[in-house]
Amino acid sequence: EAGYQVTSAVVPSGESSKSLSVFESLMTKALQAGLDRKSTVVALGGGVVGDLAGFVAASYMRGVKFVQVPTTILAHDSSVGGKVAVNHPLAKNIIGA
């Protein structure tokens, strides 16, 4: 009713989703959905979801709005710092913003 267009993406649970391949698939989904500079990425989930969605928001078009809705205590604590990242096969949380 408010005129918002919503596109959702679900990622598999677990640390393995904080990968460049999942990041790329989310960027592809954003492009296909036609997100622009006025768009907002909303992360609804735990720490992995927040890190991944935050990095997508920071990277897409060099940064779009980001809202984090943590669903776990650990995600709530990690959402305060604002650091977002994905893993590389050789190091955890090494690629981020």
Tab-separated table of N, CA and C in Angstrom:
chain	number	residue	atom	x	y	z
A	1	GLU	N	0.807	-1.193	0.000
A	1	GLU	CA	0.000	0.000	0.000
A	1	GLU	C	0.852	1.260	0.000
A	2	ALA	N	2.025	1.191	0.605
A	2	ALA	CA	2.886	2.377	0.713
A	2	ALA	C	3.684	2.625	-0.560
A	3	GLY	N	3.616	1.699	-1.495
A	3	GLY	CA	4.303	1.898	-2.753
A	3	GLY	C	5.728	1.383	-2.806
A	4	TYR	N	6.129	0.652	-1.792
A	4	TYR	CA	7.473	0.093	-1.792
A	4	TYR	C	7.513	-1.191	-2.604
A	5	GLN	N	8.596	-1.371	-3.336
A	5	GLN	CA	8.819	-2.629	-4.041
A	5	GLN	C	9.829	-3.423	-3.218
A	6	VAL	N	9.475	-4.646	-2.848
A	6	VAL	CA	10.322	-5.469	-1.996
A	6	VAL	C	10.819	-6.676	-2.769
A	7	THR	N	12.117	-6.921	-2.674
A	7	THR	CA	12.735	-8.115	-3.224
A	7	THR	C	13.453	-8.801	-2.083
A	8	SER	N	13.261	-10.102	-1.948
A	8	SER	CA	13.922	-10.791	-0.836
A	8	SER	C	14.928	-11.803	-1.361
A	9	ALA	N	15.896	-12.079	-0.513
A	9	ALA	CA	16.910	-13.089	-0.815
A	9	ALA	C	17.171	-13.850	0.478
A	10	VAL	N	17.204	-15.150	0.385
A	10	VAL	CA	17.478	-15.995	1.542
A	10	VAL	C	18.813	-16.678	1.308
A	11	VAL	N	19.677	-16.606	2.306
A	11	VAL	CA	20.984	-17.263	2.184
A	11	VAL	C	21.029	-18.443	3.152
A	12	PRO	N	21.773	-19.483	2.794
A	12	PRO	CA	21.901	-20.629	3.696
A	12	PRO	C	22.544	-20.201	5.016
A	13	SER	N	22.123	-20.816	6.094
A	13	SER	CA	22.685	-20.448	7.398
A	13	SER	C	24.121	-20.937	7.508
A	14	GLY	N	24.861	-20.280	8.354
A	14	GLY	CA	26.221	-20.707	8.628
A	14	GLY	C	27.284	-19.822	8.019
A	15	GLU	N	28.462	-19.931	8.590
A	15	GLU	CA	29.621	-19.125	8.209
A	15	GLU	C	29.999	-19.295	6.739
A	16	SER	N	29.688	-20.440	6.145
A	16	SER	CA	30.054	-20.671	4.746
A	16	SER	C	29.333	-19.716	3.792
A	17	SER	N	28.252	-19.090	4.237
A	17	SER	CA	27.547	-18.126	3.386
A	17	SER	C	28.258	-16.784	3.293
A	18	LYS	N	29.214	-16.522	4.190
A	18	LYS	CA	29.978	-15.274	4.118
A	18	LYS	C	31.110	-15.440	3.113
A	19	SER	N	30.727	-15.684	1.879
A	19	SER	CA	31.707	-15.972	0.832
A	19	SER	C	31.529	-15.013	-0.333
A	20	LEU	N	32.559	-14.937	-1.154
A	20	LEU	CA	32.477	-14.092	-2.347
A	20	LEU	C	31.429	-14.603	-3.325
A	21	SER	N	31.220	-15.911	-3.379
A	21	SER	CA	30.219	-16.437	-4.314
A	21	SER	C	28.804	-16.059	-3.882
A	22	VAL	N	28.507	-16.102	-2.586
A	22	VAL	CA	27.189	-15.674	-2.109
A	22	VAL	C	27.057	-14.157	-2.259
A	23	PHE	N	28.120	-13.419	-1.962
A	23	PHE	CA	28.133	-11.969	-2.173
A	23	PHE	C	27.793	-11.651	-3.629
A	24	GLU	N	28.446	-12.346	-4.561
A	24	GLU	CA	28.184	-12.107	-5.986
A	24	GLU	C	26.732	-12.418	-6.342
A	25	SER	N	26.183	-13.487	-5.807
A	25	SER	CA	24.792	-13.830	-6.120
A	25	SER	C	23.835	-12.765	-5.584
A	26	LEU	N	24.148	-12.184	-4.433
A	26	LEU	CA	23.306	-11.114	-3.895
A	26	LEU	C	23.439	-9.830	-4.707
A	27	MET	N	24.637	-9.539	-5.181
A	27	MET	CA	24.818	-8.375	-6.055
A	27	MET	C	24.037	-8.567	-7.358
A	28	THR	N	24.059	-9.773	-7.892
A	28	THR	CA	23.296	-10.080	-9.102
A	28	THR	C	21.807	-9.887	-8.854
A	29	LYS	N	21.328	-10.360	-7.708
A	29	LYS	CA	19.915	-10.211	-7.364
A	29	LYS	C	19.544	-8.724	-7.254
A	30	ALA	N	20.432	-7.920	-6.675
A	30	ALA	CA	20.190	-6.478	-6.553
A	30	ALA	C	20.104	-5.826	-7.927
A	31	LEU	N	21.005	-6.202	-8.817
A	31	LEU	CA	20.984	-5.658	-10.176
A	31	LEU	C	19.712	-6.065	-10.913
A	32	GLN	N	19.350	-7.327	-10.809
A	32	GLN	CA	18.144	-7.812	-11.487
A	32	GLN	C	16.882	-7.149	-10.941
A	33	ALA	N	16.898	-6.803	-9.642
A	33	ALA	CA	15.742	-6.152	-9.032
A	33	ALA	C	15.690	-4.658	-9.352
A	34	GLY	N	16.767	-4.133	-9.925
A	34	GLY	CA	16.785	-2.726	-10.295
A	34	GLY	C	17.033	-1.784	-9.127
A	35	LEU	N	17.719	-2.256	-8.087
A	35	LEU	CA	18.031	-1.367	-6.972
A	35	LEU	C	18.820	-0.164	-7.469
A	36	ASP	N	18.558	0.988	-6.863
A	36	ASP	CA	19.275	2.203	-7.236
A	36	ASP	C	19.797	2.885	-5.975
A	37	ARG	N	20.314	4.088	-6.113
A	37	ARG	CA	20.930	4.784	-4.977
A	37	ARG	C	19.933	5.111	-3.863
A	38	LYS	N	18.649	5.097	-4.177
A	38	LYS	CA	17.631	5.376	-3.163
A	38	LYS	C	17.151	4.112	-2.468
A	39	SER	N	17.667	2.966	-2.866
A	39	SER	CA	17.243	1.686	-2.296
A	39	SER	C	17.863	1.464	-0.921
A	40	THR	N	17.264	0.562	-0.179
A	40	THR	CA	17.753	0.197	1.148
A	40	THR	C	17.871	-1.315	1.228
A	41	VAL	N	18.990	-1.776	1.764
A	41	VAL	CA	19.182	-3.196	2.037
A	41	VAL	C	18.853	-3.411	3.510
A	42	VAL	N	17.962	-4.367	3.783
A	42	VAL	CA	17.570	-4.690	5.150
A	42	VAL	C	18.060	-6.098	5.463
A	43	ALA	N	18.815	-6.229	6.545
A	43	ALA	CA	19.315	-7.534	6.975
A	43	ALA	C	18.474	-8.013	8.148
A	44	LEU	N	17.714	-9.058	7.934
A	44	LEU	CA	16.898	-9.651	8.989
A	44	LEU	C	17.485	-11.021	9.293
A	45	GLY	N	18.221	-11.116	10.401
A	45	GLY	CA	18.834	-12.391	10.736
A	45	GLY	C	19.978	-12.232	11.706
A	46	GLY	N	20.806	-13.256	11.750
A	46	GLY	CA	21.933	-13.298	12.668
A	46	GLY	C	23.156	-12.587	12.126
A	47	GLY	N	24.290	-12.875	12.743
A	47	GLY	CA	25.530	-12.187	12.409
A	47	GLY	C	26.005	-12.399	10.992
A	48	VAL	N	25.862	-13.609	10.473
A	48	VAL	CA	26.286	-13.884	9.097
A	48	VAL	C	25.467	-13.049	8.130
A	49	VAL	N	24.167	-13.002	8.341
A	49	VAL	CA	23.281	-12.216	7.471
A	49	VAL	C	23.631	-10.737	7.546
A	50	GLY	N	23.880	-10.236	8.758
A	50	GLY	CA	24.222	-8.828	8.918
A	50	GLY	C	25.530	-8.463	8.246
A	51	ASP	N	26.546	-9.310	8.422
A	51	ASP	CA	27.837	-9.055	7.778
A	51	ASP	C	27.711	-9.078	6.258
A	52	LEU	N	27.028	-10.072	5.748
A	52	LEU	CA	26.890	-10.241	4.298
A	52	LEU	C	26.062	-9.119	3.683
A	53	ALA	N	24.897	-8.860	4.246
A	53	ALA	CA	24.022	-7.805	3.711
A	53	ALA	C	24.670	-6.428	3.857
A	54	GLY	N	25.373	-6.214	4.954
A	54	GLY	CA	26.054	-4.939	5.147
A	54	GLY	C	27.140	-4.708	4.121
A	55	PHE	N	27.865	-5.759	3.794
A	55	PHE	CA	28.905	-5.629	2.780
A	55	PHE	C	28.296	-5.405	1.398
A	56	VAL	N	27.175	-6.056	1.125
A	56	VAL	CA	26.460	-5.802	-0.135
A	56	VAL	C	26.026	-4.341	-0.183
A	57	ALA	N	25.426	-3.839	0.890
A	57	ALA	CA	24.958	-2.448	0.914
A	57	ALA	C	26.115	-1.463	0.769
A	58	ALA	N	27.240	-1.765	1.396
A	58	ALA	CA	28.400	-0.872	1.313
A	58	ALA	C	29.022	-0.876	-0.075
A	59	SER	N	28.898	-1.975	-0.786
A	59	SER	CA	29.553	-2.140	-2.084
A	59	SER	C	28.667	-1.769	-3.264
A	60	TYR	N	27.366	-2.022	-3.140
A	60	TYR	CA	26.458	-1.794	-4.260
A	60	TYR	C	26.378	-0.299	-4.566
A	61	MET	N	26.702	0.063	-5.787
A	61	MET	CA	26.707	1.467	-6.217
A	61	MET	C	27.559	2.332	-5.276
A	62	ARG	N	28.582	1.736	-4.707
A	62	ARG	CA	29.486	2.390	-3.756
A	62	ARG	C	28.771	2.839	-2.491
A	63	GLY	N	27.672	2.167	-2.181
A	63	GLY	CA	26.997	2.395	-0.915
A	63	GLY	C	25.546	2.823	-1.034
A	64	VAL	N	24.655	2.005	-0.475
A	64	VAL	CA	23.237	2.349	-0.357
A	64	VAL	C	22.869	2.229	1.120
A	65	LYS	N	21.685	2.694	1.466
A	65	LYS	CA	21.239	2.643	2.858
A	65	LYS	C	21.171	1.191	3.344
A	66	PHE	N	21.417	1.013	4.634
A	66	PHE	CA	21.453	-0.317	5.236
A	66	PHE	C	20.760	-0.279	6.588
A	67	VAL	N	19.846	-1.204	6.799
A	67	VAL	CA	19.160	-1.357	8.074
A	67	VAL	C	19.388	-2.775	8.550
A	68	GLN	N	19.870	-2.901	9.770
A	68	GLN	CA	20.121	-4.222	10.323
A	68	GLN	C	19.093	-4.529	11.399
A	69	VAL	N	18.439	-5.681	11.269
A	69	VAL	CA	17.452	-6.140	12.238
A	69	VAL	C	17.977	-7.462	12.801
A	70	PRO	N	18.819	-7.386	13.844
A	70	PRO	CA	19.432	-8.602	14.372
A	70	PRO	C	18.413	-9.479	15.096
A	71	THR	N	18.534	-10.785	14.901
A	71	THR	CA	17.601	-11.719	15.517
A	71	THR	C	18.264	-12.584	16.583
A	72	THR	N	19.530	-12.345	16.854
A	72	THR	CA	20.231	-13.064	17.915
A	72	THR	C	20.979	-12.048	18.780
A	73	ILE	N	21.331	-12.460	19.986
A	73	ILE	CA	22.087	-11.571	20.886
A	73	ILE	C	23.451	-11.242	20.285
A	74	LEU	N	24.135	-12.237	19.741
A	74	LEU	CA	25.449	-11.982	19.142
A	74	LEU	C	25.340	-11.037	17.952
A	75	ALA	N	24.312	-11.206	17.131
A	75	ALA	CA	24.125	-10.298	15.989
A	75	ALA	C	23.821	-8.890	16.476
A	76	HIS	N	23.086	-8.775	17.562
A	76	HIS	CA	22.778	-7.465	18.128
A	76	HIS	C	24.059	-6.767	18.565
A	77	ASP	N	24.928	-7.489	19.245
A	77	ASP	CA	26.203	-6.910	19.687
A	77	ASP	C	27.084	-6.523	18.503
A	78	SER	N	27.156	-7.383	17.493
A	78	SER	CA	28.037	-7.098	16.355
A	78	SER	C	27.480	-5.996	15.459
A	79	SER	N	26.169	-5.765	15.509
A	79	SER	CA	25.569	-4.744	14.641
A	79	SER	C	25.936	-3.334	15.075
A	80	VAL	N	26.393	-3.164	16.311
A	80	VAL	CA	26.696	-1.838	16.835
A	80	VAL	C	27.952	-1.246	16.199
A	81	GLY	N	28.948	-2.068	15.900
A	81	GLY	CA	30.224	-1.559	15.401
A	81	GLY	C	30.214	-1.074	13.974
A	82	GLY	N	29.326	-1.583	13.151
A	82	GLY	CA	29.237	-1.134	11.770
A	82	GLY	C	30.237	-1.755	10.817
A	83	LYS	N	31.076	-2.673	11.292
A	83	LYS	CA	32.020	-3.335	10.391
A	83	LYS	C	31.312	-4.519	9.738
A	84	VAL	N	31.484	-4.641	8.428
A	84	VAL	CA	30.845	-5.724	7.676
A	84	VAL	C	31.891	-6.371	6.776
A	85	ALA	N	31.771	-7.677	6.576
A	85	ALA	CA	32.809	-8.364	5.805
A	85	ALA	C	32.350	-9.741	5.361
A	86	VAL	N	33.088	-10.271	4.403
A	86	VAL	CA	32.948	-11.666	4.000
A	86	VAL	C	34.309	-12.340	4.156
A	87	ASN	N	34.288	-13.642	4.082
A	87	ASN	CA	35.511	-14.420	4.269
A	87	ASN	C	36.204	-14.709	2.946
A	88	HIS	N	37.476	-14.970	3.026
A	88	HIS	CA	38.294	-15.482	1.932
A	88	HIS	C	38.707	-16.883	2.356
A	89	PRO	N	38.936	-17.796	1.432
A	89	PRO	CA	39.334	-19.156	1.844
A	89	PRO	C	40.553	-19.178	2.778
A	90	LEU	N	41.384	-18.149	2.735
A	90	LEU	CA	42.585	-18.136	3.576
A	90	LEU	C	42.445	-17.325	4.858
A	91	ALA	N	41.355	-16.541	4.988
A	91	ALA	CA	41.208	-15.711	6.185
A	91	ALA	C	39.746	-15.316	6.392
A	92	LYS	N	39.351	-15.234	7.652
A	92	LYS	CA	37.989	-14.863	8.023
A	92	LYS	C	37.853	-13.341	8.089
A	93	ASN	N	36.714	-12.830	7.601
A	93	ASN	CA	36.370	-11.394	7.673
A	93	ASN	C	37.456	-10.488	7.094
A	94	ILE	N	38.108	-10.902	6.042
A	94	ILE	CA	39.245	-10.161	5.494
A	94	ILE	C	38.834	-9.179	4.382
A	95	ILE	N	37.663	-9.390	3.791
A	95	ILE	CA	37.180	-8.536	2.695
A	95	ILE	C	35.938	-7.810	3.196
A	96	GLY	N	36.038	-6.503	3.385
A	96	GLY	CA	34.880	-5.817	3.943
A	96	GLY	C	34.981	-4.312	3.927
A	97	ALA	N	34.079	-3.720	4.696
A	97	ALA	CA	33.985	-2.269	4.791
A	97	ALA	C	33.765	-1.876	6.236
